[in-house]
Amino acid sequence: MRDVARALGVSQATVSNAFNRPDQLSRELRDRILTAARDLGYPGPDPIANTFRRGRTGAIGLIIHEPLQYLFEDPAARLTMAGVARVCGEHGSSLVLVPRAEPGLPDVVPTALVDGFVAFCDPLEPERRELLRARRLPVVGLDAPVTPGEPYVGIDDRAAARAAAAHLVALGHRRIGVISFALARDSETTVVPAGLDAPTGYVANRARLDGYRDALGPALDDGGGGIVVVAARGVEEADGSAAAMPLLDHAAPPTAILAMSDRLALGVIAEATRRGIDVPGDLSVVGFDDVPAASAADPALTTVRQPHDRKGAEAVRMLLRPASTRQALILPTEVVVRASTAPPRT
């Protein structure tokens, strides 16, 4: 930088502004500096040295507990990430993606060059909480608090699930199946013996099963009904199809199925169609998320709509605010009734 400044007869600060604060210079002067730098083989300030000097990186880390491709393959995650990226762009921040640590490889959390983290995790693993504590950087939870009592952005999963189950109860359904998320990472499809009282793994699992119980319990207590819970192996449509099999093979198969995501619900519809089961004539199906494929499905999927884009956007806005002003933000949801639900056949 000194060489460039000496060659042009300007100050070193002026050369620095050409790279870091271009609005401080005229277009003509900045072009002369960049041309001289290129001729002298100077690529610009070292980014790591710049970070130390300024005390900030200008980047935000997005932590997930899935493989990196999940953010691009899962439609709900894509919508959430779009909200995160949009607000990063509005504030001139970069976005660093921090996937789960794979076996035998180091976790990226301790070395990520960021000014803070949005933890898109349910829940954040204890090991990562310790790593974040050591970094002493601001962290905001997305979907669940990083530690109990800390501010986060999410929805009321219990109330949303209660409303979805209440819709089926109001239609007259009493034999109902539930397809939940996996009880643990990389677990197999499992019929949960204790139903809604079983150990449930993720925070959303627990809250949504509680919500289903709120609505279904009184109806099932009237007699003539029952519920079976199956934990899916993963989050894709094929996992929903596999989880639907033990429900549809049951001696008293359900007249309705509640799935904890639209992708799982679409897998249920695919398996029912393969078996010649009419949806919604023989089987009503309710999803959760309202991703674009839900309204495009045949039949269109009844589901719980949640504001994915806004969740991601509000999480970044919260991270960028002073810590003293952060507080939990619970965003609204609604049941969107479409063609996949109807009263059970008598």
GROMACS .gro file of C-alpha atoms in nm:
model
  346
    1MET     CA    1   0.000   0.000   0.000
    2ARG     CA    2   0.292   0.232   0.074
    3ASP     CA    3   0.437   0.156  -0.271
    4VAL     CA    4   0.110   0.246  -0.443
    5ALA     CA    5   0.077   0.566  -0.240
    6ARG     CA    6   0.438   0.666  -0.321
    7ALA     CA    7   0.392   0.596  -0.692
    8LEU     CA    8   0.086   0.822  -0.713
    9GLY     CA    9   0.192   1.087  -0.464
   10VAL     CA   10  -0.109   1.030  -0.238
   11SER     CA   11  -0.143   0.922   0.124
   12GLN     CA   12  -0.161   0.562   0.234
   13ALA     CA   13  -0.505   0.638   0.380
   14THR     CA   14  -0.625   0.746   0.036
   15VAL     CA   15  -0.513   0.414  -0.112
   16SER     CA   16  -0.691   0.232   0.169
   17ASN     CA   17  -1.010   0.426   0.097
   18ALA     CA   18  -0.996   0.320  -0.268
   19PHE     CA   19  -1.040  -0.041  -0.153
   20ASN     CA   20  -1.243  -0.005   0.165
   21ARG     CA   21  -1.437   0.322   0.142
   22PRO     CA   22  -1.480   0.407  -0.226
   23ASP     CA   23  -1.750   0.665  -0.151
   24GLN     CA   24  -1.477   0.886   0.003
   25LEU     CA   25  -1.299   0.934  -0.333
   26SER     CA   26  -1.383   1.067  -0.674
   27ARG     CA   27  -1.434   0.805  -0.944
   28GLU     CA   28  -1.130   0.934  -1.136
   29LEU     CA   29  -0.895   0.915  -0.835
   30ARG     CA   30  -1.016   0.569  -0.734
   31ASP     CA   31  -0.966   0.439  -1.089
   32ARG     CA   32  -0.609   0.577  -1.095
   33ILE     CA   33  -0.529   0.408  -0.764
   34LEU     CA   34  -0.676   0.072  -0.869
   35THR     CA   35  -0.490   0.086  -1.201
   36ALA     CA   36  -0.160   0.164  -1.028
   37ALA     CA   37  -0.219  -0.114  -0.775
   38ARG     CA   38  -0.286  -0.362  -1.053
   39ASP     CA   39   0.028  -0.254  -1.240
   40LEU     CA   40   0.236  -0.297  -0.925
   41GLY     CA   41   0.081  -0.639  -0.849
   42TYR     CA   42  -0.093  -0.524  -0.530
   43PRO     CA   43  -0.426  -0.712  -0.486
   44GLY     CA   44  -0.556  -0.495  -0.201
   45PRO     CA   45  -0.551  -0.513   0.180
   46ASP     CA   46  -0.513  -0.859   0.329
   47PRO     CA   47  -0.865  -0.956   0.445
   48ILE     CA   48  -0.749  -1.126   0.766
   49ALA     CA   49  -0.526  -0.832   0.860
   50ASN     CA   50  -0.818  -0.601   0.782
   51THR     CA   51  -1.037  -0.802   1.017
   52PHE     CA   52  -0.789  -0.763   1.303
   53ARG     CA   53  -0.749  -0.391   1.239
   54ARG     CA   54  -1.122  -0.314   1.222
   55GLY     CA   55  -1.226  -0.561   1.492
   56ARG     CA   56  -1.504  -0.699   1.274
   57THR     CA   57  -1.540  -0.921   0.969
   58GLY     CA   58  -1.860  -0.790   0.811
   59ALA     CA   59  -1.998  -1.145   0.802
   60ILE     CA   60  -2.272  -1.340   0.983
   61GLY     CA   61  -2.258  -1.715   1.041
   62LEU     CA   62  -2.565  -1.934   0.986
   63ILE     CA   63  -2.531  -2.252   1.195
   64ILE     CA   64  -2.735  -2.558   1.098
   65HIS     CA   65  -2.745  -2.910   1.242
   66GLU     CA   66  -2.780  -3.076   0.901
   67PRO     CA   67  -2.539  -3.136   0.612
   68LEU     CA   68  -2.474  -2.822   0.408
   69GLN     CA   69  -2.686  -2.936   0.112
   70TYR     CA   70  -2.996  -2.937   0.335
   71LEU     CA   71  -3.016  -2.559   0.304
   72PHE     CA   72  -3.047  -2.590  -0.073
   73GLU     CA   73  -3.255  -2.908  -0.101
   74ASP     CA   74  -3.521  -2.850   0.165
   75PRO     CA   75  -3.784  -2.595   0.051
   76ALA     CA   76  -3.862  -2.465   0.402
   77ALA     CA   77  -3.490  -2.420   0.475
   78ARG     CA   78  -3.441  -2.241   0.142
   79LEU     CA   79  -3.718  -1.993   0.223
   80THR     CA   80  -3.572  -1.931   0.568
   81MET     CA   81  -3.222  -1.885   0.428
   82ALA     CA   82  -3.358  -1.638   0.172
   83GLY     CA   83  -3.481  -1.418   0.458
   84VAL     CA   84  -3.144  -1.441   0.631
   85ALA     CA   85  -2.958  -1.354   0.310
   86ARG     CA   86  -3.189  -1.064   0.222
   87VAL     CA   87  -3.129  -0.880   0.550
   88CYS     CA   88  -2.756  -0.956   0.535
   89GLY     CA   89  -2.756  -0.789   0.193
   90GLU     CA   90  -2.950  -0.488   0.324
   91HIS     CA   91  -2.681  -0.433   0.589
   92GLY     CA   92  -2.382  -0.504   0.364
   93SER     CA   93  -2.295  -0.824   0.550
   94SER     CA   94  -2.166  -1.148   0.405
   95LEU     CA   95  -2.316  -1.485   0.498
   96VAL     CA   96  -2.104  -1.779   0.615
   97LEU     CA   97  -2.274  -2.121   0.620
   98VAL     CA   98  -2.172  -2.343   0.913
   99PRO     CA   99  -2.299  -2.702   0.869
  100ARG     CA  100  -2.294  -2.979   1.127
  101ALA     CA  101  -1.957  -3.128   1.213
  102GLU     CA  102  -1.912  -3.457   1.029
  103PRO     CA  103  -1.739  -3.750   1.205
  104GLY     CA  104  -1.362  -3.716   1.197
  105LEU     CA  105  -1.370  -3.353   1.083
  106PRO     CA  106  -1.327  -3.040   1.297
  107ASP     CA  107  -1.625  -2.816   1.373
  108VAL     CA  108  -1.619  -2.486   1.182
  109VAL     CA  109  -1.768  -2.285   1.471
  110PRO     CA  110  -1.433  -2.206   1.644
  111THR     CA  111  -1.266  -2.079   1.323
  112ALA     CA  112  -1.549  -1.910   1.131
  113LEU     CA  113  -1.457  -1.545   1.058
  114VAL     CA  114  -1.788  -1.385   1.157
  115ASP     CA  115  -1.921  -1.111   1.385
  116GLY     CA  116  -2.204  -1.326   1.522
  117PHE     CA  117  -2.416  -1.634   1.460
  118VAL     CA  118  -2.775  -1.719   1.380
  119ALA     CA  119  -2.829  -2.074   1.506
  120PHE     CA  120  -3.087  -2.241   1.278
  121CYS     CA  121  -3.093  -2.551   1.499
  122ASP     CA  122  -3.344  -2.756   1.695
  123PRO     CA  123  -3.182  -2.786   1.940
  124LEU     CA  124  -2.824  -2.661   1.929
  125GLU     CA  125  -2.592  -2.943   2.034
  126PRO     CA  126  -2.431  -2.898   2.382
  127GLU     CA  127  -2.083  -2.923   2.231
  128ARG     CA  128  -2.157  -2.632   2.000
  129ARG     CA  129  -2.300  -2.426   2.283
  130GLU     CA  130  -1.965  -2.458   2.457
  131LEU     CA  131  -1.778  -2.360   2.141
  132LEU     CA  132  -2.000  -2.054   2.098
  133ARG     CA  133  -1.954  -1.955   2.460
  134ALA     CA  134  -1.579  -1.960   2.406
  135ARG     CA  135  -1.610  -1.735   2.101
  136ARG     CA  136  -1.792  -1.466   2.304
  137LEU     CA  137  -1.983  -1.351   1.996
  138PRO     CA  138  -2.353  -1.262   1.982
  139VAL     CA  139  -2.585  -1.553   1.896
  140VAL     CA  140  -2.956  -1.555   1.814
  141GLY     CA  141  -3.160  -1.874   1.794
  142LEU     CA  142  -3.382  -1.943   1.495
  143ASP     CA  143  -3.671  -2.182   1.572
  144ALA     CA  144  -3.543  -2.249   1.925
  145PRO     CA  145  -3.337  -2.062   2.186
  146VAL     CA  146  -2.968  -2.149   2.195
  147THR     CA  147  -3.006  -2.194   2.572
  148PRO     CA  148  -3.334  -2.180   2.767
  149GLY     CA  149  -3.448  -1.826   2.837
  150GLU     CA  150  -3.237  -1.659   2.568
  151PRO     CA  151  -3.407  -1.455   2.291
  152TYR     CA  152  -3.490  -1.627   1.966
  153VAL     CA  153  -3.720  -1.601   1.664
  154GLY     CA  154  -3.972  -1.876   1.603
  155ILE     CA  155  -4.335  -1.981   1.610
  156ASP     CA  156  -4.565  -2.132   1.872
  157ASP     CA  157  -4.530  -2.491   1.752
  158ARG     CA  158  -4.768  -2.622   2.015
  159ALA     CA  159  -5.049  -2.383   1.924
  160ALA     CA  160  -4.995  -2.444   1.551
  161ALA     CA  161  -5.010  -2.822   1.594
  162ARG     CA  162  -5.316  -2.791   1.818
  163ALA     CA  163  -5.497  -2.597   1.545
  164ALA     CA  164  -5.403  -2.859   1.281
  165ALA     CA  165  -5.532  -3.146   1.496
  166ALA     CA  166  -5.845  -2.952   1.591
  167HIS     CA  167  -5.927  -2.920   1.222
  168LEU     CA  168  -5.936  -3.300   1.191
  169VAL     CA  169  -6.137  -3.339   1.509
  170ALA     CA  170  -6.393  -3.088   1.381
  171LEU     CA  171  -6.426  -3.294   1.062
  172GLY     CA  172  -6.509  -3.599   1.275
  173HIS     CA  173  -6.184  -3.797   1.265
  174ARG     CA  174  -6.105  -4.016   1.568
  175ARG     CA  175  -5.851  -4.269   1.432
  176ILE     CA  176  -5.549  -4.050   1.362
  177GLY     CA  177  -5.187  -4.124   1.278
  178VAL     CA  178  -4.896  -3.889   1.345
  179ILE     CA  179  -4.567  -3.883   1.155
  180SER     CA  180  -4.304  -3.701   1.358
  181PHE     CA  181  -3.946  -3.607   1.290
  182ALA     CA  182  -3.673  -3.856   1.379
  183LEU     CA  183  -3.612  -3.917   1.749
  184ALA     CA  184  -3.237  -3.888   1.692
  185ARG     CA  185  -2.998  -3.810   1.408
  186ASP     CA  186  -2.984  -4.086   1.145
  187SER     CA  187  -3.233  -4.308   1.330
  188GLU     CA  188  -3.458  -4.558   1.153
  189THR     CA  189  -3.832  -4.526   1.093
  190THR     CA  190  -3.986  -4.617   1.430
  191VAL     CA  191  -4.338  -4.691   1.550
  192VAL     CA  192  -4.345  -4.511   1.884
  193PRO     CA  193  -4.493  -4.752   2.143
  194ALA     CA  194  -4.614  -4.492   2.393
  195GLY     CA  195  -4.775  -4.265   2.137
  196LEU     CA  196  -4.787  -3.899   2.225
  197ASP     CA  197  -4.612  -3.957   2.559
  198ALA     CA  198  -4.296  -4.101   2.402
  199PRO     CA  199  -3.950  -3.935   2.412
  200THR     CA  200  -3.951  -3.698   2.121
  201GLY     CA  201  -3.601  -3.571   2.039
  202TYR     CA  202  -3.621  -3.225   1.886
  203VAL     CA  203  -3.783  -2.919   2.043
  204ALA     CA  204  -4.038  -2.894   1.761
  205ASN     CA  205  -4.127  -3.263   1.804
  206ARG     CA  206  -4.208  -3.215   2.170
  207ALA     CA  207  -4.408  -2.896   2.117
  208ARG     CA  208  -4.607  -3.031   1.822
  209LEU     CA  209  -4.688  -3.360   1.993
  210ASP     CA  210  -4.806  -3.160   2.293
  211GLY     CA  211  -5.026  -2.954   2.061
  212TYR     CA  212  -5.171  -3.265   1.897
  213ARG     CA  213  -5.241  -3.405   2.244
  214ASP     CA  214  -5.420  -3.084   2.345
  215ALA     CA  215  -5.668  -3.120   2.060
  216LEU     CA  216  -5.691  -3.498   2.024
  217GLY     CA  217  -5.697  -3.599   2.390
  218PRO     CA  218  -6.051  -3.485   2.473
  219ALA     CA  219  -6.187  -3.624   2.145
  220LEU     CA  220  -6.023  -3.964   2.192
  221ASP     CA  221  -6.140  -3.982   2.552
  222ASP     CA  222  -6.494  -4.000   2.416
  223GLY     CA  223  -6.414  -4.352   2.289
  224GLY     CA  224  -6.408  -4.504   1.944
  225GLY     CA  225  -6.072  -4.350   1.854
  226GLY     CA  226  -5.702  -4.409   1.874
  227ILE     CA  227  -5.366  -4.266   1.773
  228VAL     CA  228  -5.039  -4.416   1.651
  229VAL     CA  229  -4.715  -4.215   1.621
  230VAL     CA  230  -4.440  -4.307   1.375
  231ALA     CA  231  -4.103  -4.127   1.383
  232ALA     CA  232  -3.972  -4.085   1.028
  233ARG     CA  233  -3.612  -4.163   0.943
  234GLY     CA  234  -3.549  -3.830   0.771
  235VAL     CA  235  -3.720  -3.524   0.625
  236GLU     CA  236  -3.769  -3.615   0.260
  237GLU     CA  237  -4.084  -3.734   0.080
  238ALA     CA  238  -3.951  -4.090   0.068
  239ASP     CA  239  -3.922  -4.082   0.447
  240GLY     CA  240  -4.287  -3.980   0.470
  241SER     CA  241  -4.386  -4.267   0.243
  242ALA     CA  242  -4.190  -4.515   0.455
  243ALA     CA  243  -4.340  -4.381   0.779
  244ALA     CA  244  -4.693  -4.408   0.634
  245MET     CA  245  -4.656  -4.782   0.569
  246PRO     CA  246  -4.701  -4.908   0.930
  247LEU     CA  247  -4.995  -4.669   0.972
  248LEU     CA  248  -5.172  -4.786   0.656
  249ASP     CA  249  -5.091  -5.152   0.739
  250HIS     CA  250  -5.242  -5.117   1.088
  251ALA     CA  251  -5.534  -5.344   1.179
  252ALA     CA  252  -5.744  -5.029   1.228
  253PRO     CA  253  -5.579  -4.784   0.987
  254PRO     CA  254  -5.623  -4.414   1.055
  255THR     CA  255  -5.876  -4.204   0.869
  256ALA     CA  256  -5.637  -3.907   0.894
  257ILE     CA  257  -5.263  -3.848   0.928
  258LEU     CA  258  -5.088  -3.545   1.077
  259ALA     CA  259  -4.734  -3.501   0.941
  260MET     CA  260  -4.483  -3.261   1.095
  261SER     CA  261  -4.373  -3.124   0.758
  262ASP     CA  262  -4.518  -3.084   0.411
  263ARG     CA  263  -4.250  -3.306   0.260
  264LEU     CA  264  -4.345  -3.590   0.493
  265ALA     CA  265  -4.715  -3.528   0.419
  266LEU     CA  266  -4.655  -3.537   0.044
  267GLY     CA  267  -4.480  -3.871   0.094
  268VAL     CA  268  -4.791  -3.997   0.276
  269ILE     CA  269  -5.012  -3.894  -0.018
  270ALA     CA  270  -4.775  -4.068  -0.260
  271GLU     CA  271  -4.790  -4.394  -0.059
  272ALA     CA  272  -5.169  -4.374  -0.026
  273THR     CA  273  -5.203  -4.318  -0.401
  274ARG     CA  274  -4.974  -4.614  -0.471
  275ARG     CA  275  -5.208  -4.834  -0.264
  276GLY     CA  276  -5.523  -4.704  -0.429
  277ILE     CA  277  -5.632  -4.516  -0.115
  278ASP     CA  278  -5.828  -4.204  -0.201
  279VAL     CA  279  -5.716  -3.876  -0.046
  280PRO     CA  280  -5.925  -3.729   0.110
  281GLY     CA  281  -6.211  -3.978   0.063
  282ASP     CA  282  -6.043  -4.262   0.254
  283LEU     CA  283  -5.760  -4.070   0.420
  284SER     CA  284  -5.719  -3.705   0.516
  285VAL     CA  285  -5.363  -3.568   0.531
  286VAL     CA  286  -5.236  -3.252   0.702
  287GLY     CA  287  -4.884  -3.113   0.665
  288PHE     CA  288  -4.684  -2.837   0.831
  289ASP     CA  289  -4.491  -2.546   0.670
  290ASP     CA  290  -4.688  -2.447   0.356
  291VAL     CA  291  -4.396  -2.477   0.116
  292PRO     CA  292  -4.475  -2.405  -0.252
  293ALA     CA  293  -4.526  -2.775  -0.332
  294ALA     CA  294  -4.816  -2.791  -0.084
  295SER     CA  295  -5.055  -2.584  -0.294
  296ALA     CA  296  -4.933  -2.748  -0.616
  297ALA     CA  297  -4.994  -3.104  -0.493
  298ASP     CA  298  -5.279  -3.322  -0.616
  299PRO     CA  299  -5.483  -3.298  -0.403
  300ALA     CA  300  -5.365  -2.963  -0.269
  301LEU     CA  301  -5.234  -3.010   0.083
  302THR     CA  302  -5.402  -2.879   0.396
  303THR     CA  303  -5.120  -2.751   0.612
  304VAL     CA  304  -4.995  -2.509   0.876
  305ARG     CA  305  -4.852  -2.195   0.721
  306GLN     CA  306  -4.552  -2.042   0.892
  307PRO     CA  307  -4.353  -1.734   0.775
  308HIS     CA  308  -4.019  -1.891   0.682
  309ASP     CA  309  -3.872  -1.587   0.504
  310ARG     CA  310  -3.972  -1.352   0.783
  311LYS     CA  311  -3.828  -1.585   1.049
  312GLY     CA  312  -3.487  -1.572   0.883
  313ALA     CA  313  -3.505  -1.197   0.830
  314GLU     CA  314  -3.608  -1.119   1.188
  315ALA     CA  315  -3.333  -1.341   1.330
  316VAL     CA  316  -3.065  -1.136   1.152
  317ARG     CA  317  -3.229  -0.807   1.253
  318MET     CA  318  -3.231  -0.925   1.614
  319LEU     CA  319  -2.862  -1.023   1.594
  320LEU     CA  320  -2.768  -0.679   1.462
  321ARG     CA  321  -2.950  -0.498   1.745
  322PRO     CA  322  -2.787  -0.423   2.082
  323ALA     CA  323  -2.808  -0.722   2.316
  324SER     CA  324  -3.010  -0.523   2.570
  325THR     CA  325  -3.295  -0.477   2.320
  326ARG     CA  326  -3.329  -0.842   2.213
  327GLN     CA  327  -3.634  -1.038   2.322
  328ALA     CA  328  -3.811  -1.349   2.197
  329LEU     CA  329  -4.021  -1.292   1.885
  330ILE     CA  330  -4.300  -1.543   1.817
  331LEU     CA  331  -4.444  -1.510   1.466
  332PRO     CA  332  -4.803  -1.604   1.369
  333THR     CA  333  -4.916  -1.925   1.200
  334GLU     CA  334  -5.245  -2.036   1.044
  335VAL     CA  335  -5.409  -2.354   0.919
  336VAL     CA  336  -5.462  -2.339   0.544
  337VAL     CA  337  -5.745  -2.576   0.451
  338ARG     CA  338  -5.718  -2.729   0.106
  339ALA     CA  339  -5.838  -3.043  -0.071
  340SER     CA  340  -5.644  -3.310   0.122
  341THR     CA  341  -5.885  -3.314   0.419
  342ALA     CA  342  -6.254  -3.408   0.441
  343PRO     CA  343  -6.490  -3.577   0.690
  344PRO     CA  344  -6.429  -3.952   0.733
  345ARG     CA  345  -6.657  -4.191   0.548
  346THR     CA  346  -6.920  -4.347   0.774
   0.00000   0.00000   0.00000
